[in-house]
Short mmCIF file of C-alpha atoms in Angstrom, two decimals:
data_model
loop_
_atom_site.label_atom_id
_atom_site.label_comp_id
_atom_site.label_asym_id
_atom_site.label_seq_id
_atom_site.Cartn_x
_atom_site.Cartn_y
_atom_site.Cartn_z
CA UNK G 1 0.00 0.00 0.00
CA UNK G 2 0.96 3.63 0.23
CA UNK G 3 3.64 4.57 2.74
CA UNK G 4 2.68 7.74 4.58
CA UNK G 5 6.28 8.52 5.58
CA UNK G 6 8.45 8.89 2.45
CA UNK G 7 11.64 9.41 4.51
CA UNK G 8 11.47 5.91 5.99
CA UNK G 9 13.32 3.36 3.91
CA UNK G 10 12.46 -0.32 3.88
CA UNK G 11 14.87 -2.22 6.11
CA UNK G 12 16.93 -4.66 4.11
CA UNK G 13 17.51 -8.02 5.73
CA UNK G 14 21.01 -8.26 4.34
CA UNK G 15 23.84 -6.33 6.01
CA UNK G 16 26.39 -4.33 3.99
CA UNK G 17 29.71 -6.04 3.33
CA UNK G 18 31.65 -3.44 5.34
CA UNK G 19 29.46 -4.12 8.39
CA UNK G 20 29.85 -7.89 7.95
CA UNK G 21 33.62 -7.50 7.85
CA UNK G 22 33.53 -5.45 11.06
CA UNK G 23 31.43 -8.12 12.76
CA UNK G 24 33.81 -10.89 11.68
CA UNK G 25 36.71 -8.89 13.11
CA UNK G 26 34.75 -8.46 16.40
CA UNK G 27 34.54 -4.69 15.97
CA UNK G 28 30.90 -4.59 17.04
CA UNK G 29 30.70 -0.99 18.23
CA UNK G 30 31.95 0.34 14.91
CA UNK G 31 29.64 -2.04 13.03
CA UNK G 32 26.61 -0.78 14.96
CA UNK G 33 27.56 2.86 14.39
CA UNK G 34 28.19 2.29 10.68
CA UNK G 35 24.94 0.39 10.14
CA UNK G 36 22.95 3.02 12.02
CA UNK G 37 24.52 5.82 9.97
CA UNK G 38 24.21 4.05 6.60
CA UNK G 39 20.56 3.09 6.95
CA UNK G 40 19.37 5.97 9.17
CA UNK G 41 18.12 3.68 11.91
CA UNK G 42 18.55 3.86 15.65
CA UNK G 43 21.53 2.30 17.38
CA UNK G 44 19.21 -0.15 19.15
CA UNK G 45 17.73 -1.36 15.84
CA UNK G 46 21.22 -1.72 14.38
CA UNK G 47 22.32 -3.70 17.44
CA UNK G 48 19.33 -6.03 17.10
CA UNK G 49 20.11 -6.68 13.43
CA UNK G 50 23.79 -7.30 14.13
CA UNK G 51 22.96 -9.63 17.03
CA UNK G 52 20.60 -11.57 14.75
CA UNK G 53 23.35 -11.87 12.14
CA UNK G 54 25.83 -13.06 14.78
CA UNK G 55 23.49 -15.73 16.11
CA UNK G 56 22.82 -16.92 12.57
CA UNK G 57 26.56 -17.09 11.96
CA UNK G 58 27.10 -19.09 15.16
CA UNK G 59 24.30 -21.49 14.19
CA UNK G 60 25.91 -22.06 10.79
CA UNK G 61 29.29 -22.69 12.44
CA UNK G 62 27.71 -25.13 14.89
CA UNK G 63 26.01 -26.99 12.03
CA UNK G 64 29.28 -27.21 10.09
CA UNK G 65 31.10 -28.50 13.17
CA UNK G 66 28.44 -31.10 13.86
CA UNK G 67 28.47 -32.36 10.25
CA UNK G 68 32.27 -32.64 10.34
CA UNK G 69 32.08 -34.40 13.71
CA UNK G 70 29.47 -36.83 12.40
CA UNK G 71 31.63 -37.64 9.37
CA UNK G 72 34.56 -38.36 11.67
CA UNK G 73 32.49 -40.41 14.10
CA UNK G 74 32.64 -37.92 16.98
CA UNK G 75 29.35 -37.64 18.91
CA UNK G 76 27.69 -34.24 18.51
CA UNK G 77 27.45 -33.87 22.31
CA UNK G 78 31.25 -33.62 22.46
CA UNK G 79 31.22 -30.38 20.47
CA UNK G 80 29.15 -27.57 21.92
CA UNK G 81 29.47 -23.79 22.18
CA UNK G 82 27.15 -23.65 25.18
CA UNK G 83 29.30 -25.56 27.64
CA UNK G 84 32.24 -24.32 29.63
CA UNK G 85 35.59 -25.79 28.59
CA UNK G 86 36.48 -28.86 30.61
CA UNK G 87 39.18 -28.13 33.17
CA UNK G 88 42.40 -30.04 32.77
CA UNK G 89 42.58 -32.80 35.35
CA UNK G 90 46.39 -32.72 35.55
CA UNK G 91 46.35 -30.19 38.39
CA UNK G 92 47.32 -32.82 40.96
CA UNK G 93 50.22 -31.85 43.16
CA UNK G 94 53.33 -33.79 42.35
CA UNK G 95 56.33 -33.49 44.61
CA UNK G 96 59.58 -32.21 43.05
CA UNK G 97 57.81 -30.77 40.01
CA UNK G 98 57.87 -27.10 39.15
CA UNK G 99 54.76 -25.84 37.43
CA UNK G 100 55.62 -24.05 34.20
CA UNK G 101 53.72 -22.07 31.63
CA UNK G 102 52.52 -23.83 28.46
CA UNK G 103 55.18 -22.16 26.31
CA UNK G 104 57.91 -23.38 28.68
CA UNK G 105 56.36 -26.86 28.63
CA UNK G 106 56.42 -26.84 24.82
CA UNK G 107 60.08 -25.81 24.81
CA UNK G 108 60.89 -28.43 27.44
CA UNK G 109 59.16 -31.05 25.33
CA UNK G 110 61.15 -29.94 22.30
CA UNK G 111 64.41 -30.15 24.25
CA UNK G 112 63.54 -33.63 25.52
CA UNK G 113 62.74 -34.77 21.99
CA UNK G 114 66.02 -33.45 20.60
CA UNK G 115 67.97 -35.02 23.48
CA UNK G 116 66.31 -38.39 22.90
CA UNK G 117 67.14 -38.21 19.18
CA UNK G 118 70.79 -37.48 19.99
CA UNK G 119 70.83 -40.36 22.47
CA UNK G 120 69.37 -42.69 19.84
CA UNK G 121 72.13 -41.68 17.41
CA UNK G 122 74.82 -42.25 20.06
CA UNK G 123 75.86 -38.59 20.13
CA UNK G 124 77.54 -37.40 23.32
CA UNK G 125 77.52 -33.78 24.38
CA UNK G 126 80.94 -32.11 24.48
CA UNK G 127 82.45 -31.11 27.81
CA UNK G 128 82.60 -27.45 26.81
CA UNK G 129 80.00 -25.98 24.45
CA UNK G 130 81.20 -24.48 21.17
CA UNK G 131 80.63 -20.89 22.32
CA UNK G 132 82.69 -21.49 25.49
CA UNK G 133 85.58 -22.81 23.40
CA UNK G 134 85.43 -19.68 21.24
CA UNK G 135 85.49 -17.40 24.28
CA UNK G 136 88.39 -19.34 25.75
CA UNK G 137 90.41 -19.03 22.51
CA UNK G 138 89.68 -15.28 22.30
CA UNK G 139 90.73 -14.80 25.95
CA UNK G 140 94.00 -16.71 25.38
CA UNK G 141 94.82 -14.66 22.26
CA UNK G 142 94.09 -11.38 24.10
CA UNK G 143 96.30 -12.46 27.01
CA UNK G 144 99.10 -13.36 24.58
CA UNK G 145 98.86 -10.01 22.78
CA UNK G 146 98.82 -8.17 26.14
CA UNK G 147 101.91 -10.10 27.33
CA UNK G 148 103.79 -9.37 24.07
CA UNK G 149 102.92 -5.64 24.21
CA UNK G 150 103.90 -5.50 27.87
CA UNK G 151 107.28 -7.06 27.17
CA UNK G 152 107.91 -4.77 24.17
CA UNK G 153 106.96 -1.43 25.81
CA UNK G 154 108.19 -1.99 29.36
#
């Protein structure tokens, strides 16, 4: 029928690409402001539309995850956005163990792996590391040059 208010525009269900990109980058405040300015709607209406888009996006992601899980034989109850992440049960106190951060644990695991590979190959670590040998050689050369200059100029 006839619209009595010519200034009101019909609200499009689809969001502009710029707003969608802002939502995907989690820049929700800017997305709401941009949508409200582009379509001359209130901030509340823009927020409602963006929230609806987000929930639709989450539903699509959940459906994709569940189809992938079903193809791999994982029960769909194992994958859920609603639940809290399960706490790691390895928080038991173990005597003589220092708790480290995950990055330190990863590095420690890498070191252990490299050491086990060297042990498998029969490689033995040198008594002095390569850098210590270099420093020792440099110190001996400097001492020799100092002794020679001392003998020449004294």
